[in-house]
Coordinates of C-alpha atoms in Angstrom, one line a residue:
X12 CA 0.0 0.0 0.0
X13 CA 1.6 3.2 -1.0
X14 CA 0.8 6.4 -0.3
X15 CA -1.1 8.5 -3.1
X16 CA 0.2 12.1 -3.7
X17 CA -2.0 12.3 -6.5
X18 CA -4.4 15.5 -6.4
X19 CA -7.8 13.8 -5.0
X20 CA -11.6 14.1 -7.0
X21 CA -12.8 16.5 -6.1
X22 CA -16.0 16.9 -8.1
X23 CA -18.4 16.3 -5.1
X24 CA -16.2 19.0 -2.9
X25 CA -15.0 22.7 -3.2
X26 CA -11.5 23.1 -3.1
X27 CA -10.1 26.2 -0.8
X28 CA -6.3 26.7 -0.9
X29 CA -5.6 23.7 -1.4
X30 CA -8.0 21.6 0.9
X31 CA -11.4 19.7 -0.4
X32 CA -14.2 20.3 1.5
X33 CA -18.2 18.5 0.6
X34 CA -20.1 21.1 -1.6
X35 CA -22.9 19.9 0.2
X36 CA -21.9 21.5 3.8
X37 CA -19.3 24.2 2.4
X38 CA -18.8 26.4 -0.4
X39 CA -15.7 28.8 -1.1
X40 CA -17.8 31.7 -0.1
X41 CA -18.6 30.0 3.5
X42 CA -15.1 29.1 3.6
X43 CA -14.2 32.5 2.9
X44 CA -16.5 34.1 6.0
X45 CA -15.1 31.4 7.9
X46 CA -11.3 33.0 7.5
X47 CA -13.2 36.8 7.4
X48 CA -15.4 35.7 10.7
X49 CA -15.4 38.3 13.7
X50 CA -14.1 37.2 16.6
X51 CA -15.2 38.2 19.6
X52 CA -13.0 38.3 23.0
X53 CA -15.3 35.9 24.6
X54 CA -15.7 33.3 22.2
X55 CA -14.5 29.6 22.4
X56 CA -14.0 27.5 19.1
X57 CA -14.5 23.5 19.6
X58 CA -11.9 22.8 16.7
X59 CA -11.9 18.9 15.8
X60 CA -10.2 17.0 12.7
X61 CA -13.2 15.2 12.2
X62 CA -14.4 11.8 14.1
X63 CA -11.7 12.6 17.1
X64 CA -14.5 13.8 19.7
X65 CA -16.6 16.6 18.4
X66 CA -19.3 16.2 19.4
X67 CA -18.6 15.7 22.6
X68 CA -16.5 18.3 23.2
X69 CA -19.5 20.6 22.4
X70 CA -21.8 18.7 25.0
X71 CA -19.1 19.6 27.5
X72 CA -18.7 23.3 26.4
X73 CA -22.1 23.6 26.6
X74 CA -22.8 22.3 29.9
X75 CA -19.5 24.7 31.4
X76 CA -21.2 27.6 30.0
X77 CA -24.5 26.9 31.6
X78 CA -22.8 25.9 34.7
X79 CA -23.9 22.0 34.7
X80 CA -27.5 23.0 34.3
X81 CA -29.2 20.4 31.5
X82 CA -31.6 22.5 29.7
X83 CA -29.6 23.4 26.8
X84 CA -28.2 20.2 26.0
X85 CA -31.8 18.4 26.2
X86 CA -33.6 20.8 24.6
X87 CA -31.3 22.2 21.1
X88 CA -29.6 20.1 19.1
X89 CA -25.4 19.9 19.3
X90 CA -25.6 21.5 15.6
X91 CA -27.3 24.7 16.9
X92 CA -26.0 24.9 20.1
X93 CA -22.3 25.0 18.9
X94 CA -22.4 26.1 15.1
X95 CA -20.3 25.3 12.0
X96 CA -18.4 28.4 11.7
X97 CA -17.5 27.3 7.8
X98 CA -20.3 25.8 6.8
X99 CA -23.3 27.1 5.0
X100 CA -25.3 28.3 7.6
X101 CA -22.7 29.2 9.5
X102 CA -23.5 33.1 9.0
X103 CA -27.6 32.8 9.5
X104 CA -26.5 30.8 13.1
X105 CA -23.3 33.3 14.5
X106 CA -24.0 36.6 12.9
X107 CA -26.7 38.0 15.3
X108 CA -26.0 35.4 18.1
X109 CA -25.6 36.9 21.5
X110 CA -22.1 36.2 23.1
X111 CA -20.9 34.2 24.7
X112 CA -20.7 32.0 21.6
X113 CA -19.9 28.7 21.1
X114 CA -18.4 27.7 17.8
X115 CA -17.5 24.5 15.7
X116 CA -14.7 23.9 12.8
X117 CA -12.9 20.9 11.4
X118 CA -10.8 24.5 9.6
X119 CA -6.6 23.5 9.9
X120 CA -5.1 26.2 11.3
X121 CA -3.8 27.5 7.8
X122 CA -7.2 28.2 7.2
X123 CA -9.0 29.1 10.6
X124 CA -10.3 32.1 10.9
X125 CA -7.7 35.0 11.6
X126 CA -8.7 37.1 14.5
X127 CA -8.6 33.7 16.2
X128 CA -4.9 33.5 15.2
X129 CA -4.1 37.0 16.2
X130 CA -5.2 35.9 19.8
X131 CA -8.8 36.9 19.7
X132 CA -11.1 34.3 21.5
X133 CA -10.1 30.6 22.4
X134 CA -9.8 27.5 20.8
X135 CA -10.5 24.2 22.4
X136 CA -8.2 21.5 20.3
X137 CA -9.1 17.6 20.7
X138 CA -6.8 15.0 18.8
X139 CA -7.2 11.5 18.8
X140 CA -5.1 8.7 17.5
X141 CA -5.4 8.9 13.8
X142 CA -6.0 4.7 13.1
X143 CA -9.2 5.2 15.7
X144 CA -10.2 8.7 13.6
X145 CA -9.9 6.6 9.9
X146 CA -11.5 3.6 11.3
X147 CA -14.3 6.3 12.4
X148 CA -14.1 7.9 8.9
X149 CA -15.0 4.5 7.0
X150 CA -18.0 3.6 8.9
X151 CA -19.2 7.4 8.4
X152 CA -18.6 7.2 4.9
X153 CA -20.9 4.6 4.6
X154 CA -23.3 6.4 6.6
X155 CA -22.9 10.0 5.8
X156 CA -24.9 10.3 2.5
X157 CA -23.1 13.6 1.8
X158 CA -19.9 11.8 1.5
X159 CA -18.4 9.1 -1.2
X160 CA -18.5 5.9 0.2
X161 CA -14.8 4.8 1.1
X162 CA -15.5 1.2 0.5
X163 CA -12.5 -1.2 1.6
X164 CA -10.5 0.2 4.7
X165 CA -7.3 -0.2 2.3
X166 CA -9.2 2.3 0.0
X167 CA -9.7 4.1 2.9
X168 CA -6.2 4.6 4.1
X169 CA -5.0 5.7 0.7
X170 CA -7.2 8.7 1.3
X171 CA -6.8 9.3 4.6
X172 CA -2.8 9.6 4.0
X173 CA -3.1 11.5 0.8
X174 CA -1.6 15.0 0.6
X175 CA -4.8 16.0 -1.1
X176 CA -7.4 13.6 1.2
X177 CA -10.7 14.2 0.1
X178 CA -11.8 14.6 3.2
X179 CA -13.3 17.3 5.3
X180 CA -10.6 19.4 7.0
X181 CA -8.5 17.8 4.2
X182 CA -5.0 15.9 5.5
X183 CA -5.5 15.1 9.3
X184 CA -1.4 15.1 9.3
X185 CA -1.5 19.0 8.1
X186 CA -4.1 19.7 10.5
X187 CA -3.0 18.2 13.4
X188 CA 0.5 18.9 13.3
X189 CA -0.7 22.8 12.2
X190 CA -2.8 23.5 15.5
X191 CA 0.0 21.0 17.5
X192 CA 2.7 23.4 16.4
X193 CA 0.6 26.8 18.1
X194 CA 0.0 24.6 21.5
X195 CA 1.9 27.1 23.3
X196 CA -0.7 30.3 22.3
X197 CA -2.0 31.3 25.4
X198 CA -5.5 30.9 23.5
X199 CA -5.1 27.3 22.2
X200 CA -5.8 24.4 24.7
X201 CA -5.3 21.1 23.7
X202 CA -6.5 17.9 24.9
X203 CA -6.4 14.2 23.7
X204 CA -9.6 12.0 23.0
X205 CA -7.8 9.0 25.1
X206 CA -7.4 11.5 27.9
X207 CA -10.6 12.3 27.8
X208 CA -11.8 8.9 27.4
X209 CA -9.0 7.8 31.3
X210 CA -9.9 11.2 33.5
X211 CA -13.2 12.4 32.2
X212 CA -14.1 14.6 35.7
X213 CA -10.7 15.6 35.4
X214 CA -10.8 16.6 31.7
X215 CA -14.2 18.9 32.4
X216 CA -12.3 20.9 35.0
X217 CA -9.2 21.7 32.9
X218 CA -11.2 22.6 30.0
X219 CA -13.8 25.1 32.6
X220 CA -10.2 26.1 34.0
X221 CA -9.2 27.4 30.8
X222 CA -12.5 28.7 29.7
X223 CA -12.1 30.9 32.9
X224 CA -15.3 29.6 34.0
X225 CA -14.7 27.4 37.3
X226 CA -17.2 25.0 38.3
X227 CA -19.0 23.7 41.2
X228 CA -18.1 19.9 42.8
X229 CA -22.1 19.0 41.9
X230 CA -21.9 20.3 38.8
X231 CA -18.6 18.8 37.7
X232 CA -20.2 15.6 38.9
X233 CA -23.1 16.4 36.8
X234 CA -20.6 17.4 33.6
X235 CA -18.7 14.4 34.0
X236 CA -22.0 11.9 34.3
X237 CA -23.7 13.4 31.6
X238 CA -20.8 13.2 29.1
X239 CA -20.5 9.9 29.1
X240 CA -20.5 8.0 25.4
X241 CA -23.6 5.5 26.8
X242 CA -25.2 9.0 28.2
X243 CA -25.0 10.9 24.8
X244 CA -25.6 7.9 22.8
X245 CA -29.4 8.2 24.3
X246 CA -29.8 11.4 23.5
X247 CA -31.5 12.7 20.2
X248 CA -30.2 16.8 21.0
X249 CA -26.5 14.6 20.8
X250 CA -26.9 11.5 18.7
X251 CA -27.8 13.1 15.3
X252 CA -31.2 10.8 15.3
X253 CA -32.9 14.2 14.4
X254 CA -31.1 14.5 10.8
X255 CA -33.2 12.7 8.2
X256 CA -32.2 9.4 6.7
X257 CA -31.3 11.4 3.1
X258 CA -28.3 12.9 5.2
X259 CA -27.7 9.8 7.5
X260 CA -28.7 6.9 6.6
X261 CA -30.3 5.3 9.7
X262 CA -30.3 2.2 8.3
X263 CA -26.4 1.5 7.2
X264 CA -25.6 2.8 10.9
X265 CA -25.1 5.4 14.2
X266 CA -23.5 8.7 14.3
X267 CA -22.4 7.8 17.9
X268 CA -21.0 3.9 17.1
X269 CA -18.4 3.3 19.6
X270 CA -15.9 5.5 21.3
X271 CA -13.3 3.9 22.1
X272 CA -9.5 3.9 22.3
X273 CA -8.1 1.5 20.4
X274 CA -11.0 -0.1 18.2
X275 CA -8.5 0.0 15.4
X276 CA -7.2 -3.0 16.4
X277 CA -10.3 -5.0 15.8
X278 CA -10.0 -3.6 12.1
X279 CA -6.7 -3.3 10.9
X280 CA -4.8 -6.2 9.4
X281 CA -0.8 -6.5 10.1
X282 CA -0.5 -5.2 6.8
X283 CA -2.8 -2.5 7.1
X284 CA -1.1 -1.5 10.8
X285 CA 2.5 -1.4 9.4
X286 CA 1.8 0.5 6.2
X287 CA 0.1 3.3 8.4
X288 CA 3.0 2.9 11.1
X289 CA 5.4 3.8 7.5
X290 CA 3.4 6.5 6.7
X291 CA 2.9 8.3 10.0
X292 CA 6.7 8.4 10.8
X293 CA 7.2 9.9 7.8
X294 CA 4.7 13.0 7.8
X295 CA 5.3 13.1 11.5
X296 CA 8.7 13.5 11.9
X297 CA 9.7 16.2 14.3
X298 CA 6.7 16.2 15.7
X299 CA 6.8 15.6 20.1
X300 CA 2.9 14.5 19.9
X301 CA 2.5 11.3 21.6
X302 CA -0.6 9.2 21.3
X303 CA -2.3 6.3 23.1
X304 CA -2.8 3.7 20.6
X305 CA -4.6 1.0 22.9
X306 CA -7.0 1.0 25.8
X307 CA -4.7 -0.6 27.8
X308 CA -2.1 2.1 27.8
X309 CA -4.2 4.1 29.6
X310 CA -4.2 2.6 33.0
X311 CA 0.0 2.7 32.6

């Protein structure tokens, strides 16, 4: 399996200095605003390569701003609560909202929007390991019906390791080492999935601590119970059960399928594992990120 450097299809996405994004859920133009957007001093940015804990990072944004109270997270969906800053109705959802505003983007930092980059506003970074994320990718690809289906997970990794992967927020290697290379911006906070995933309580707390907005015992007890993967599964404002089936197929699968460190394993083939391992050194060289790669690393 070698590594394709070819420049991806991209005839069912918009391509944006250099990065492919679905036409479906982004244009140029919405790309553009994205780069443009206003920042406000009090606004946090969940930023996610996608499938490494979105979702979930914007149920426990939510619940910091409201202080551990519910309401919000049982009563809006995730999409509305914490909008796509770069997607289509990204502008209808931020321009008018009242602050403090919470705000999604898969964007790489190349592209993020500049005011953020100047120091305006925070950003809340979540990695994961990248076999997990692509294993996450395939099933989704399958389910997302805005997305080409991936079909073999060998056809999948070509992709995902391309220079030009069509996928959205383009090469997860330029992403992540991009926001990974700003860690030390005193308005970037990064956290890992898998830590997430070993300390959740824990996690809550340094993410309010950096949002400067310190919590309560109950109501980091209430955070950390709430947030769990079996927790959110359940719940439709969470689960994306609300999207109808000619965006996600309900039938082929779940948005929310497993959440866990190290499923990879259950998917990859030798093969598969060592021709990732080749390609990962490579476009990672340099680069002091460490991952955990198996559940059981995280009770070393």
């Amino acid at each position: 399996m070698e590594e394709n450097n070819s420049n991806a299809d991209c005839q069912t996405f918009s391509e944006y200095k250099g990065i492919c994004f679905p036409t479906s859920i982004q244009t140029p133009e919405s790309l553009q605003y994205s780069e443009d957007f206003d920042v406000r001093d009090d606004d946090v940015f969940v930023v996610t390569y996608p499938k490494s804990g979105t979702t979930w990072m914007q149920e426990i944004t939510t619940l910091i701003v409201s202080g551990g109270d519910l309401t919000p997270v049982k009563t809006i969906p995730s999409w509305q609560r914490v909008p796509w800053v770069e997607s289509i109705t990204g502008k209808k959802y931020l321009e008018n909202r009242p602050s403090p505003r919470l705000i999604s983007t898969h964007a790489s930092y190349s592209i993020a929007p500049k005011k953020l980059k100047e120091g305006k506003g925070k950003a809340i970074y979540v990695i994961r390991n990248p076999k997990d994320v692509m294993v996450s990718i395939h099933h989704f690809s399958k389910f997302a019906q805005f997305l080409t289906d991936m079909g073999t997970l060998e056809e999948c990794f070509r992709n995902f390791v391309s220079n030009k992967a069509q996928l959205t927020g383009g090469s997860w290697f330029t992403h992540v080492r991009g926001w990974h290379e700003h860690k030390d911006a005193p308005n970037i906070f990064i956290i890992s999935f898998e830590d997430m995933v070993k300390d959740l309580r824990g996690s809550v707390k340094r993410i309010a601590d950096f949002m400067k907005r310190p919590l309560s015992e109950s109501a980091l007890d209430t955070i950390a119970e709430h947030c769990t993967f079996s927790s959110m599964k359940k719940s439709p404002m969470a689960n994306y059960s609300l999207v109808p089936n000619n965006w996600l197929d309900h039938n082929v699968g779940t948005f929310m399928r497993k959440g866990a460190v190290g499923n990879w394993k259950s998917e990859f083939t030798v093969a598969l594992s060592e021709a990732f391992d080749t390609v990962y050194a490579k476009k990672m060289e340099g680069c002091d990120l460490k991952f955990v790669w198996d559940v059981a690393e995280l009770d070393e």
